[in-house]
Amino acid sequence: KIKKRDILKPLSVFFKNIEQAREYLIFNKSAEILAKNFIPGELTLILKKKNNKLDYVNQNKGNNTIGFRIPNSKLCLKILENISPIVATSVNIRGEEPALTSNEIKKKFADQINLIIDNEEEFSAKASTVIDLSKDEPLYIREGNIPFLLIKKILEEQQ
């Protein structure tokens, strides 16, 4: 609601580690390769869900996939060690640039949220790279800090 985001638009989930992600999602060979090379980091992989796990995450009831990340942030990983999985999204109003620091978050959202954790880490100016691996061929959704060409090269070399 705060982000003015379409409720049917899928959300992603942050896990504390790959082992936890495997409890909820079906990893194929491509997912294993990319996880080994880029996770934790700025990569979101879309995979098929196991059973009905995480059905509460997305309002689109026919969707049997979830995008997930394991962030490369000391603070996030510390939180995830204690509370995981967490539904996550970027820190921005739909269509606007993301907030990159605690101060920017306070300016945009302070009167609308209950807690802001001051942290020295700066968020990336780019969103994560998103790859859908839920079908036979990878579907490249959004290019972020990890270039599609690098991902394609690694998948070709390690398949």
PDB file of C-alpha atoms in Angstrom:
ATOM      1  CA  LYS A   1       0.000   0.000   0.000  1.00  0.00           C
ATOM      2  CA  ILE A   2       2.786   2.431   0.936  1.00  0.00           C
ATOM      3  CA  LYS A   3       4.579   1.749  -2.348  1.00  0.00           C
ATOM      4  CA  LYS A   4       1.369   2.168  -4.374  1.00  0.00           C
ATOM      5  CA  ARG A   5       2.173  -1.248  -5.830  1.00  0.00           C
ATOM      6  CA  ASP A   6      -0.280  -3.487  -7.674  1.00  0.00           C
ATOM      7  CA  ILE A   7      -1.302  -6.194  -5.175  1.00  0.00           C
ATOM      8  CA  LEU A   8      -1.128  -8.838  -7.922  1.00  0.00           C
ATOM      9  CA  LYS A   9       2.492  -8.026  -8.771  1.00  0.00           C
ATOM     10  CA  PRO A  10       4.665 -10.822  -7.358  1.00  0.00           C
ATOM     11  CA  LEU A  11       6.825 -10.236  -4.308  1.00  0.00           C
ATOM     12  CA  SER A  12      10.152 -11.879  -3.619  1.00  0.00           C
ATOM     13  CA  VAL A  13      11.342 -13.682  -0.525  1.00  0.00           C
ATOM     14  CA  PHE A  14      14.642 -13.341   1.323  1.00  0.00           C
ATOM     15  CA  PHE A  15      16.088 -16.515   2.833  1.00  0.00           C
ATOM     16  CA  LYS A  16      18.957 -16.808   5.307  1.00  0.00           C
ATOM     17  CA  ASN A  17      20.834 -19.354   3.156  1.00  0.00           C
ATOM     18  CA  ILE A  18      20.539 -21.730   0.203  1.00  0.00           C
ATOM     19  CA  GLU A  19      19.650 -24.660   2.454  1.00  0.00           C
ATOM     20  CA  GLN A  20      16.568 -22.834   3.686  1.00  0.00           C
ATOM     21  CA  ALA A  21      15.622 -21.822   0.128  1.00  0.00           C
ATOM     22  CA  ARG A  22      15.780 -25.518  -0.892  1.00  0.00           C
ATOM     23  CA  GLU A  23      13.137 -26.303   1.763  1.00  0.00           C
ATOM     24  CA  TYR A  24      10.649 -24.115  -0.142  1.00  0.00           C
ATOM     25  CA  LEU A  25      11.787 -24.152  -3.773  1.00  0.00           C
ATOM     26  CA  ILE A  26      12.760 -26.643  -6.477  1.00  0.00           C
ATOM     27  CA  PHE A  27      16.346 -26.045  -7.615  1.00  0.00           C
ATOM     28  CA  ASN A  28      17.329 -27.158 -11.098  1.00  0.00           C
ATOM     29  CA  LYS A  29      20.919 -27.337 -12.396  1.00  0.00           C
ATOM     30  CA  SER A  30      20.900 -23.719 -13.636  1.00  0.00           C
ATOM     31  CA  ALA A  31      19.690 -22.508 -10.239  1.00  0.00           C
ATOM     32  CA  GLU A  32      22.449 -24.459  -8.493  1.00  0.00           C
ATOM     33  CA  ILE A  33      25.098 -22.960 -10.804  1.00  0.00           C
ATOM     34  CA  LEU A  34      23.891 -19.381 -10.386  1.00  0.00           C
ATOM     35  CA  ALA A  35      23.465 -19.767  -6.630  1.00  0.00           C
ATOM     36  CA  LYS A  36      27.029 -21.045  -6.323  1.00  0.00           C
ATOM     37  CA  ASN A  37      28.391 -18.101  -8.330  1.00  0.00           C
ATOM     38  CA  PHE A  38      26.248 -15.136  -7.248  1.00  0.00           C
ATOM     39  CA  ILE A  39      24.489 -15.821  -3.944  1.00  0.00           C
ATOM     40  CA  PRO A  40      24.534 -14.097  -1.555  1.00  0.00           C
ATOM     41  CA  GLY A  41      24.271 -11.091  -3.812  1.00  0.00           C
ATOM     42  CA  GLU A  42      22.169  -9.004  -6.134  1.00  0.00           C
ATOM     43  CA  LEU A  43      20.476 -11.863  -7.973  1.00  0.00           C
ATOM     44  CA  THR A  44      16.813 -12.832  -7.741  1.00  0.00           C
ATOM     45  CA  LEU A  45      15.985 -16.308  -9.039  1.00  0.00           C
ATOM     46  CA  ILE A  46      12.423 -17.324  -9.820  1.00  0.00           C
ATOM     47  CA  LEU A  47      11.855 -21.011  -9.099  1.00  0.00           C
ATOM     48  CA  LYS A  48       8.916 -23.367  -8.718  1.00  0.00           C
ATOM     49  CA  LYS A  49       7.555 -23.728  -5.194  1.00  0.00           C
ATOM     50  CA  LYS A  50       7.487 -27.032  -3.359  1.00  0.00           C
ATOM     51  CA  ASN A  51       3.907 -28.045  -2.564  1.00  0.00           C
ATOM     52  CA  ASN A  52       1.895 -25.088  -1.239  1.00  0.00           C
ATOM     53  CA  LYS A  53       4.737 -23.490   0.653  1.00  0.00           C
ATOM     54  CA  LEU A  54       4.759 -19.703   0.556  1.00  0.00           C
ATOM     55  CA  ASP A  55       1.274 -19.516  -0.993  1.00  0.00           C
ATOM     56  CA  TYR A  56       0.571 -16.516   1.236  1.00  0.00           C
ATOM     57  CA  VAL A  57       3.277 -14.440  -0.499  1.00  0.00           C
ATOM     58  CA  ASN A  58       1.549 -13.618  -3.778  1.00  0.00           C
ATOM     59  CA  GLN A  59      -2.092 -12.802  -4.389  1.00  0.00           C
ATOM     60  CA  ASN A  60      -2.044 -14.367  -7.873  1.00  0.00           C
ATOM     61  CA  LYS A  61      -3.374 -17.780  -6.842  1.00  0.00           C
ATOM     62  CA  GLY A  62      -2.410 -19.572 -10.071  1.00  0.00           C
ATOM     63  CA  ASN A  63       1.258 -18.734  -9.653  1.00  0.00           C
ATOM     64  CA  ASN A  64       3.427 -21.673  -8.587  1.00  0.00           C
ATOM     65  CA  THR A  65       6.705 -19.727  -8.563  1.00  0.00           C
ATOM     66  CA  ILE A  66       8.553 -17.456  -6.150  1.00  0.00           C
ATOM     67  CA  GLY A  67      11.436 -15.089  -6.713  1.00  0.00           C
ATOM     68  CA  PHE A  68      14.051 -15.325  -3.987  1.00  0.00           C
ATOM     69  CA  ARG A  69      17.248 -13.640  -2.883  1.00  0.00           C
ATOM     70  CA  ILE A  70      19.879 -14.005  -0.258  1.00  0.00           C
ATOM     71  CA  PRO A  71      21.152 -10.460   0.181  1.00  0.00           C
ATOM     72  CA  ASN A  72      24.813  -9.589   0.566  1.00  0.00           C
ATOM     73  CA  SER A  73      24.210  -7.353   3.561  1.00  0.00           C
ATOM     74  CA  LYS A  74      25.546  -8.046   7.035  1.00  0.00           C
ATOM     75  CA  LEU A  75      22.506  -6.442   8.656  1.00  0.00           C
ATOM     76  CA  CYS A  76      19.990  -8.298   6.481  1.00  0.00           C
ATOM     77  CA  LEU A  77      21.737 -11.619   7.021  1.00  0.00           C
ATOM     78  CA  LYS A  78      21.780 -11.024  10.791  1.00  0.00           C
ATOM     79  CA  ILE A  79      18.022 -10.347  10.735  1.00  0.00           C
ATOM     80  CA  LEU A  80      17.407 -13.366   8.488  1.00  0.00           C
ATOM     81  CA  GLU A  81      19.261 -15.618  10.927  1.00  0.00           C
ATOM     82  CA  ASN A  82      16.476 -14.886  13.425  1.00  0.00           C
ATOM     83  CA  ILE A  83      13.428 -14.217  11.230  1.00  0.00           C
ATOM     84  CA  SER A  84      13.341 -16.013   7.919  1.00  0.00           C
ATOM     85  CA  PRO A  85      11.963 -16.206   5.311  1.00  0.00           C
ATOM     86  CA  ILE A  86      10.948 -12.558   4.879  1.00  0.00           C
ATOM     87  CA  VAL A  87       8.824 -11.138   2.071  1.00  0.00           C
ATOM     88  CA  ALA A  88      10.796  -8.278   0.551  1.00  0.00           C
ATOM     89  CA  THR A  89      10.574  -5.532  -2.008  1.00  0.00           C
ATOM     90  CA  SER A  90      12.603  -2.528  -3.048  1.00  0.00           C
ATOM     91  CA  VAL A  91      12.376   0.690  -1.024  1.00  0.00           C
ATOM     92  CA  ASN A  92      10.567   3.005  -3.410  1.00  0.00           C
ATOM     93  CA  ILE A  93       7.209   4.296  -4.538  1.00  0.00           C
ATOM     94  CA  ARG A  94       6.127   2.563  -7.745  1.00  0.00           C
ATOM     95  CA  GLY A  95       7.879   4.206 -10.683  1.00  0.00           C
ATOM     96  CA  GLU A  96      10.317   6.212  -8.552  1.00  0.00           C
ATOM     97  CA  GLU A  97      14.001   5.639  -7.843  1.00  0.00           C
ATOM     98  CA  PRO A  98      14.745   3.524  -4.751  1.00  0.00           C
ATOM     99  CA  ALA A  99      15.888   5.062  -1.476  1.00  0.00           C
ATOM    100  CA  LEU A 100      19.563   4.178  -1.017  1.00  0.00           C
ATOM    101  CA  THR A 101      20.287   5.198   2.583  1.00  0.00           C
ATOM    102  CA  SER A 102      18.512   5.238   5.944  1.00  0.00           C
ATOM    103  CA  ASN A 103      18.165   9.022   5.670  1.00  0.00           C
ATOM    104  CA  GLU A 104      16.458   8.770   2.264  1.00  0.00           C
ATOM    105  CA  ILE A 105      14.102   6.119   3.643  1.00  0.00           C
ATOM    106  CA  LYS A 106      13.236   8.392   6.583  1.00  0.00           C
ATOM    107  CA  LYS A 107      12.499  11.307   4.239  1.00  0.00           C
ATOM    108  CA  LYS A 108      10.193   9.242   2.013  1.00  0.00           C
ATOM    109  CA  PHE A 109       8.501   6.904   4.479  1.00  0.00           C
ATOM    110  CA  ALA A 110       9.049   7.952   8.113  1.00  0.00           C
ATOM    111  CA  ASP A 111       5.411   8.831   8.787  1.00  0.00           C
ATOM    112  CA  GLN A 112       4.161   5.577   7.207  1.00  0.00           C
ATOM    113  CA  ILE A 113       6.268   2.816   8.757  1.00  0.00           C
ATOM    114  CA  ASN A 114       6.915   1.657  12.309  1.00  0.00           C
ATOM    115  CA  LEU A 115      10.639   0.931  12.236  1.00  0.00           C
ATOM    116  CA  ILE A 116      13.693   2.135  10.346  1.00  0.00           C
ATOM    117  CA  ILE A 117      17.026   0.591  11.281  1.00  0.00           C
ATOM    118  CA  ASP A 118      19.899   3.047  10.874  1.00  0.00           C
ATOM    119  CA  ASN A 119      22.655   1.266   9.077  1.00  0.00           C
ATOM    120  CA  GLU A 120      25.937   2.367   7.518  1.00  0.00           C
ATOM    121  CA  GLU A 121      25.446   0.105   4.495  1.00  0.00           C
ATOM    122  CA  GLU A 122      24.283   1.836   1.349  1.00  0.00           C
ATOM    123  CA  PHE A 123      21.837   0.019  -0.872  1.00  0.00           C
ATOM    124  CA  SER A 124      22.642  -0.547  -4.520  1.00  0.00           C
ATOM    125  CA  ALA A 125      21.322   2.066  -6.933  1.00  0.00           C
ATOM    126  CA  LYS A 126      20.281  -0.754  -9.259  1.00  0.00           C
ATOM    127  CA  ALA A 127      17.689  -3.392  -8.567  1.00  0.00           C
ATOM    128  CA  SER A 128      18.749  -7.026  -8.485  1.00  0.00           C
ATOM    129  CA  THR A 129      19.110  -8.980 -11.701  1.00  0.00           C
ATOM    130  CA  VAL A 130      16.065 -11.248 -12.104  1.00  0.00           C
ATOM    131  CA  ILE A 131      16.139 -14.597 -13.920  1.00  0.00           C
ATOM    132  CA  ASP A 132      13.165 -16.962 -14.199  1.00  0.00           C
ATOM    133  CA  LEU A 133      14.427 -20.552 -14.017  1.00  0.00           C
ATOM    134  CA  SER A 134      11.026 -22.158 -13.513  1.00  0.00           C
ATOM    135  CA  LYS A 135      10.895 -23.473 -17.099  1.00  0.00           C
ATOM    136  CA  ASP A 136      13.332 -25.356 -19.330  1.00  0.00           C
ATOM    137  CA  GLU A 137      15.075 -22.241 -20.668  1.00  0.00           C
ATOM    138  CA  PRO A 138      16.126 -19.268 -18.515  1.00  0.00           C
ATOM    139  CA  LEU A 139      13.989 -16.181 -18.986  1.00  0.00           C
ATOM    140  CA  TYR A 140      15.915 -12.967 -18.416  1.00  0.00           C
ATOM    141  CA  ILE A 141      13.472 -10.577 -16.716  1.00  0.00           C
ATOM    142  CA  ARG A 142      15.500  -7.613 -15.446  1.00  0.00           C
ATOM    143  CA  GLU A 143      19.168  -6.730 -15.743  1.00  0.00           C
ATOM    144  CA  GLY A 144      20.684  -5.222 -12.621  1.00  0.00           C
ATOM    145  CA  ASN A 145      24.269  -5.120 -11.350  1.00  0.00           C
ATOM    146  CA  ILE A 146      24.932  -8.648 -12.624  1.00  0.00           C
ATOM    147  CA  PRO A 147      24.928  -8.467 -16.449  1.00  0.00           C
ATOM    148  CA  PHE A 148      22.902 -11.005 -18.431  1.00  0.00           C
ATOM    149  CA  LEU A 149      25.963 -11.708 -20.614  1.00  0.00           C
ATOM    150  CA  LEU A 150      27.973 -12.813 -17.570  1.00  0.00           C
ATOM    151  CA  ILE A 151      25.142 -15.072 -16.380  1.00  0.00           C
ATOM    152  CA  LYS A 152      24.751 -16.636 -19.845  1.00  0.00           C
ATOM    153  CA  LYS A 153      28.510 -17.231 -20.047  1.00  0.00           C
ATOM    154  CA  ILE A 154      28.643 -18.942 -16.646  1.00  0.00           C
ATOM    155  CA  LEU A 155      25.624 -21.114 -17.441  1.00  0.00           C
ATOM    156  CA  GLU A 156      27.173 -22.180 -20.767  1.00  0.00           C
ATOM    157  CA  GLU A 157      30.555 -22.965 -19.164  1.00  0.00           C
ATOM    158  CA  GLN A 158      29.206 -24.895 -16.186  1.00  0.00           C
ATOM    159  CA  GLN A 159      26.229 -26.815 -17.606  1.00  0.00           C
TER     160      GLN A 159
END
